Amino acid sequence: MKHVTIKISSILFMLLVSLNLNAQDFQGQAIYQTKTTLDMSNFGGGQMSDQQKKQIAERMKSMLEKTYILNFNRSESTYKEEEKLDAPGAGGGRWRGMMSSFTGGPQYKNIKENVILQEQEFFGKSFLVRDSLPKLEWKLENETKQIGQYTCFKATTTKPVDEMDFMRMRRRGGRDNDNNKDDEKKEGETTADSTKSTSTNIFDDVEVPKFVIVTAWYTPQIPVSAGPADYHGLPGLILEVQADKTVMLCTKIIMNPQDKETIEKPEKGEVVTRDEYNQIMKDKIEEMREMYGGRGSGRGGRRN
């Protein structure tokens, strides 16, 4: 306990000293390589061949392995995917456009104002998803490691999962139950929820875990409470995150670059909350399902 107390005091001292340095013009940029592993064994409900699964996995590779750029100052940050051209013949344009609705666009965080904004485009319409920053109860661990030239400290938390997080969706009853301790309770909750509305029964065959265990590595050498995606709240820049099957690793840091990118709040799109945006997605997906051969006679069905 004494060693942990000394470690935390050292971190806070480094933070307070650093806060007095370059307070006005401090800015940095961090590059992250992200990778998500999906279990394709249950994909398609057993109705797809191994070859079809392989083709889908190849198409999804551009979604599952990405490069992101985090620009940050003392209180604000922007996080967006690195722009790059699709390879010839990859067929990624339409596929990427459709799946980006599930994975999100450029993101802005402001620690002082406790706000997170994310640009989103869904079926040709622009949205600006606005919410409070997620409250993460970090536990500072007594473990360190080196990432590049930075000494990093370990922290862990339990993080709720967004119900429309495509990367964590799986077939109901699948094998990935590592983060779900109480299956019986969860099944009861799901049954109750499915009776509320017939408009979301397309999601009856898939589920998203209620939470994930997150391990982060942060460095007090860069004294900002920033990190990739919606991760924040530690006494130093987060350089690595491991959450479920996703890994985010910082591969490059540029401090006080000569050509600084302006960190601005996004303003494009209809302002909605995350819950409101999720409902818009559900309604549209259900509408599409009914139009193109789902259960019941939607607008595309014939009348007798």
PDB file of N, CA and C in Angstrom, residues 26-77:
ATOM      1  N   PHE A  26       0.525  24.555 -25.574  1.00  0.00           N
ATOM      2  CA  PHE A  26       0.764  23.120 -25.555  1.00  0.00           C
ATOM      3  C   PHE A  26      -0.213  22.396 -26.485  1.00  0.00           C
ATOM      4  N   GLN A  27       0.309  21.558 -27.383  1.00  0.00           N
ATOM      5  CA  GLN A  27      -0.532  20.749 -28.262  1.00  0.00           C
ATOM      6  C   GLN A  27       0.272  19.550 -28.742  1.00  0.00           C
ATOM      7  N   GLY A  28      -0.413  18.471 -29.013  1.00  0.00           N
ATOM      8  CA  GLY A  28       0.267  17.273 -29.485  1.00  0.00           C
ATOM      9  C   GLY A  28      -0.594  16.476 -30.438  1.00  0.00           C
ATOM     10  N   GLN A  29       0.038  15.504 -31.083  1.00  0.00           N
ATOM     11  CA  GLN A  29      -0.660  14.613 -32.002  1.00  0.00           C
ATOM     12  C   GLN A  29      -0.176  13.181 -31.752  1.00  0.00           C
ATOM     13  N   ALA A  30      -1.111  12.247 -31.672  1.00  0.00           N
ATOM     14  CA  ALA A  30      -0.782  10.838 -31.459  1.00  0.00           C
ATOM     15  C   ALA A  30      -1.446  10.002 -32.546  1.00  0.00           C
ATOM     16  N   ILE A  31      -0.699   9.042 -33.078  1.00  0.00           N
ATOM     17  CA  ILE A  31      -1.204   8.139 -34.108  1.00  0.00           C
ATOM     18  C   ILE A  31      -1.465   6.781 -33.469  1.00  0.00           C
ATOM     19  N   TYR A  32      -2.647   6.237 -33.707  1.00  0.00           N
ATOM     20  CA  TYR A  32      -3.022   4.943 -33.130  1.00  0.00           C
ATOM     21  C   TYR A  32      -3.333   3.925 -34.224  1.00  0.00           C
ATOM     22  N   GLN A  33      -2.822   2.724 -34.044  1.00  0.00           N
ATOM     23  CA  GLN A  33      -3.202   1.590 -34.876  1.00  0.00           C
ATOM     24  C   GLN A  33      -4.223   0.777 -34.078  1.00  0.00           C
ATOM     25  N   THR A  34      -5.385   0.541 -34.672  1.00  0.00           N
ATOM     26  CA  THR A  34      -6.432  -0.201 -33.974  1.00  0.00           C
ATOM     27  C   THR A  34      -6.741  -1.500 -34.714  1.00  0.00           C
ATOM     28  N   LYS A  35      -7.041  -2.526 -33.958  1.00  0.00           N
ATOM     29  CA  LYS A  35      -7.365  -3.817 -34.563  1.00  0.00           C
ATOM     30  C   LYS A  35      -8.425  -4.513 -33.722  1.00  0.00           C
ATOM     31  N   THR A  36      -9.447  -5.012 -34.377  1.00  0.00           N
ATOM     32  CA  THR A  36     -10.520  -5.764 -33.713  1.00  0.00           C
ATOM     33  C   THR A  36     -10.592  -7.154 -34.324  1.00  0.00           C
ATOM     34  N   THR A  37     -10.653  -8.165 -33.470  1.00  0.00           N
ATOM     35  CA  THR A  37     -10.764  -9.553 -33.920  1.00  0.00           C
ATOM     36  C   THR A  37     -12.201 -10.016 -33.741  1.00  0.00           C
ATOM     37  N   LEU A  38     -12.804 -10.545 -34.815  1.00  0.00           N
ATOM     38  CA  LEU A  38     -14.163 -11.055 -34.754  1.00  0.00           C
ATOM     39  C   LEU A  38     -14.164 -12.572 -34.908  1.00  0.00           C
ATOM     40  N   ASP A  39     -15.009 -13.230 -34.140  1.00  0.00           N
ATOM     41  CA  ASP A  39     -15.194 -14.671 -34.264  1.00  0.00           C
ATOM     42  C   ASP A  39     -16.228 -14.927 -35.361  1.00  0.00           C
ATOM     43  N   MET A  40     -15.793 -15.472 -36.491  1.00  0.00           N
ATOM     44  CA  MET A  40     -16.683 -15.695 -37.630  1.00  0.00           C
ATOM     45  C   MET A  40     -17.374 -17.052 -37.568  1.00  0.00           C
ATOM     46  N   SER A  41     -17.073 -17.873 -36.557  1.00  0.00           N
ATOM     47  CA  SER A  41     -17.609 -19.234 -36.525  1.00  0.00           C
ATOM     48  C   SER A  41     -19.125 -19.260 -36.442  1.00  0.00           C
ATOM     49  N   ASN A  42     -19.724 -18.290 -35.733  1.00  0.00           N
ATOM     50  CA  ASN A  42     -21.180 -18.255 -35.603  1.00  0.00           C
ATOM     51  C   ASN A  42     -21.827 -17.231 -36.520  1.00  0.00           C
ATOM     52  N   PHE A  43     -21.034 -16.605 -37.375  1.00  0.00           N
ATOM     53  CA  PHE A  43     -21.541 -15.557 -38.250  1.00  0.00           C
ATOM     54  C   PHE A  43     -22.495 -16.156 -39.282  1.00  0.00           C
ATOM     55  N   GLY A  44     -23.628 -15.475 -39.500  1.00  0.00           N
ATOM     56  CA  GLY A  44     -24.577 -15.940 -40.509  1.00  0.00           C
ATOM     57  C   GLY A  44     -25.537 -16.997 -40.027  1.00  0.00           C
ATOM     58  N   GLY A  45     -25.506 -17.291 -38.721  1.00  0.00           N
ATOM     59  CA  GLY A  45     -26.477 -18.240 -38.171  1.00  0.00           C
ATOM     60  C   GLY A  45     -26.372 -19.640 -38.735  1.00  0.00           C
ATOM     61  N   GLY A  46     -25.154 -20.054 -39.169  1.00  0.00           N
ATOM     62  CA  GLY A  46     -24.982 -21.398 -39.685  1.00  0.00           C
ATOM     63  C   GLY A  46     -25.472 -21.584 -41.103  1.00  0.00           C
ATOM     64  N   GLN A  47     -25.907 -20.511 -41.751  1.00  0.00           N
ATOM     65  CA  GLN A  47     -26.442 -20.591 -43.104  1.00  0.00           C
ATOM     66  C   GLN A  47     -25.430 -20.141 -44.153  1.00  0.00           C
ATOM     67  N   MET A  48     -24.211 -19.825 -43.746  1.00  0.00           N
ATOM     68  CA  MET A  48     -23.191 -19.364 -44.672  1.00  0.00           C
ATOM     69  C   MET A  48     -22.059 -20.368 -44.754  1.00  0.00           C
ATOM     70  N   SER A  49     -21.505 -20.513 -45.960  1.00  0.00           N
ATOM     71  CA  SER A  49     -20.386 -21.421 -46.158  1.00  0.00           C
ATOM     72  C   SER A  49     -19.110 -20.777 -45.642  1.00  0.00           C
ATOM     73  N   ASP A  50     -18.071 -21.590 -45.456  1.00  0.00           N
ATOM     74  CA  ASP A  50     -16.789 -21.067 -45.011  1.00  0.00           C
ATOM     75  C   ASP A  50     -16.234 -20.068 -46.019  1.00  0.00           C
ATOM     76  N   GLN A  51     -16.473 -20.320 -47.312  1.00  0.00           N
ATOM     77  CA  GLN A  51     -15.989 -19.410 -48.338  1.00  0.00           C
ATOM     78  C   GLN A  51     -16.674 -18.050 -48.243  1.00  0.00           C
ATOM     79  N   GLN A  52     -17.985 -18.052 -47.983  1.00  0.00           N
ATOM     80  CA  GLN A  52     -18.713 -16.790 -47.827  1.00  0.00           C
ATOM     81  C   GLN A  52     -18.219 -16.025 -46.612  1.00  0.00           C
ATOM     82  N   LYS A  53     -17.967 -16.738 -45.530  1.00  0.00           N
ATOM     83  CA  LYS A  53     -17.444 -16.091 -44.321  1.00  0.00           C
ATOM     84  C   LYS A  53     -16.070 -15.483 -44.587  1.00  0.00           C
ATOM     85  N   LYS A  54     -15.254 -16.188 -45.357  1.00  0.00           N
ATOM     86  CA  LYS A  54     -13.921 -15.699 -45.675  1.00  0.00           C
ATOM     87  C   LYS A  54     -13.999 -14.420 -46.503  1.00  0.00           C
ATOM     88  N   GLN A  55     -14.929 -14.388 -47.472  1.00  0.00           N
ATOM     89  CA  GLN A  55     -15.099 -13.198 -48.303  1.00  0.00           C
ATOM     90  C   GLN A  55     -15.537 -12.006 -47.467  1.00  0.00           C
ATOM     91  N   ILE A  56     -16.463 -12.245 -46.535  1.00  0.00           N
ATOM     92  CA  ILE A  56     -16.932 -11.163 -45.668  1.00  0.00           C
ATOM     93  C   ILE A  56     -15.797 -10.683 -44.768  1.00  0.00           C
ATOM     94  N   ALA A  57     -14.998 -11.614 -44.245  1.00  0.00           N
ATOM     95  CA  ALA A  57     -13.875 -11.246 -43.382  1.00  0.00           C
ATOM     96  C   ALA A  57     -12.882 -10.364 -44.123  1.00  0.00           C
ATOM     97  N   GLU A  58     -12.640 -10.671 -45.400  1.00  0.00           N
ATOM     98  CA  GLU A  58     -11.719  -9.854 -46.202  1.00  0.00           C
ATOM     99  C   GLU A  58     -12.275  -8.456 -46.410  1.00  0.00           C
ATOM    100  N   ARG A  59     -13.581  -8.385 -46.671  1.00  0.00           N
ATOM    101  CA  ARG A  59     -14.214  -7.081 -46.861  1.00  0.00           C
ATOM    102  C   ARG A  59     -14.176  -6.250 -45.592  1.00  0.00           C
ATOM    103  N   MET A  60     -14.303  -6.925 -44.454  1.00  0.00           N
ATOM    104  CA  MET A  60     -14.371  -6.210 -43.186  1.00  0.00           C
ATOM    105  C   MET A  60     -12.991  -5.820 -42.662  1.00  0.00           C
ATOM    106  N   LYS A  61     -11.933  -6.313 -43.304  1.00  0.00           N
ATOM    107  CA  LYS A  61     -10.583  -6.049 -42.800  1.00  0.00           C
ATOM    108  C   LYS A  61     -10.297  -4.559 -42.711  1.00  0.00           C
ATOM    109  N   SER A  62     -10.767  -3.801 -43.713  1.00  0.00           N
ATOM    110  CA  SER A  62     -10.516  -2.352 -43.705  1.00  0.00           C
ATOM    111  C   SER A  62     -11.231  -1.669 -42.546  1.00  0.00           C
ATOM    112  N   MET A  63     -12.302  -2.294 -42.045  1.00  0.00           N
ATOM    113  CA  MET A  63     -13.014  -1.752 -40.882  1.00  0.00           C
ATOM    114  C   MET A  63     -12.337  -2.139 -39.585  1.00  0.00           C
ATOM    115  N   LEU A  64     -11.772  -3.346 -39.555  1.00  0.00           N
ATOM    116  CA  LEU A  64     -11.256  -3.904 -38.314  1.00  0.00           C
ATOM    117  C   LEU A  64      -9.818  -3.506 -38.025  1.00  0.00           C
ATOM    118  N   GLU A  65      -9.094  -3.038 -39.039  1.00  0.00           N
ATOM    119  CA  GLU A  65      -7.719  -2.591 -38.873  1.00  0.00           C
ATOM    120  C   GLU A  65      -7.604  -1.174 -39.429  1.00  0.00           C
ATOM    121  N   LYS A  66      -7.499  -0.206 -38.543  1.00  0.00           N
ATOM    122  CA  LYS A  66      -7.531   1.198 -38.956  1.00  0.00           C
ATOM    123  C   LYS A  66      -6.423   2.007 -38.277  1.00  0.00           C
ATOM    124  N   THR A  67      -6.169   3.173 -38.869  1.00  0.00           N
ATOM    125  CA  THR A  67      -5.250   4.138 -38.277  1.00  0.00           C
ATOM    126  C   THR A  67      -6.031   5.399 -37.927  1.00  0.00           C
ATOM    127  N   TYR A  68      -5.866   5.873 -36.687  1.00  0.00           N
ATOM    128  CA  TYR A  68      -6.565   7.076 -36.219  1.00  0.00           C
ATOM    129  C   TYR A  68      -5.562   8.129 -35.782  1.00  0.00           C
ATOM    130  N   ILE A  69      -5.973   9.386 -35.867  1.00  0.00           N
ATOM    131  CA  ILE A  69      -5.145  10.516 -35.456  1.00  0.00           C
ATOM    132  C   ILE A  69      -5.842  11.260 -34.326  1.00  0.00           C
ATOM    133  N   LEU A  70      -5.153  11.408 -33.207  1.00  0.00           N
ATOM    134  CA  LEU A  70      -5.656  12.164 -32.062  1.00  0.00           C
ATOM    135  C   LEU A  70      -4.877  13.463 -31.962  1.00  0.00           C
ATOM    136  N   ASN A  71      -5.547  14.597 -32.115  1.00  0.00           N
ATOM    137  CA  ASN A  71      -4.960  15.910 -31.874  1.00  0.00           C
ATOM    138  C   ASN A  71      -5.498  16.415 -30.539  1.00  0.00           C
ATOM    139  N   PHE A  72      -4.619  16.881 -29.675  1.00  0.00           N
ATOM    140  CA  PHE A  72      -5.050  17.232 -28.324  1.00  0.00           C
ATOM    141  C   PHE A  72      -4.318  18.451 -27.786  1.00  0.00           C
ATOM    142  N   ASN A  73      -4.993  19.156 -26.874  1.00  0.00           N
ATOM    143  CA  ASN A  73      -4.355  20.171 -26.045  1.00  0.00           C
ATOM    144  C   ASN A  73      -4.730  19.882 -24.601  1.00  0.00           C
ATOM    145  N   ARG A  74      -4.676  20.883 -23.738  1.00  0.00           N
ATOM    146  CA  ARG A  74      -4.919  20.617 -22.314  1.00  0.00           C
ATOM    147  C   ARG A  74      -6.323  20.073 -22.030  1.00  0.00           C
ATOM    148  N   SER A  75      -7.317  20.575 -22.743  1.00  0.00           N
ATOM    149  CA  SER A  75      -8.695  20.219 -22.385  1.00  0.00           C
ATOM    150  C   SER A  75      -9.512  19.647 -23.538  1.00  0.00           C
ATOM    151  N   GLU A  76      -9.020  19.796 -24.781  1.00  0.00           N
ATOM    152  CA  GLU A  76      -9.797  19.353 -25.928  1.00  0.00           C
ATOM    153  C   GLU A  76      -9.019  18.343 -26.765  1.00  0.00           C
ATOM    154  N   SER A  77      -9.782  17.583 -27.557  1.00  0.00           N
ATOM    155  CA  SER A  77      -9.136  16.660 -28.487  1.00  0.00           C
ATOM    156  C   SER A  77     -10.089  16.324 -29.622  1.00  0.00           C
TER     157      SER A  77
END
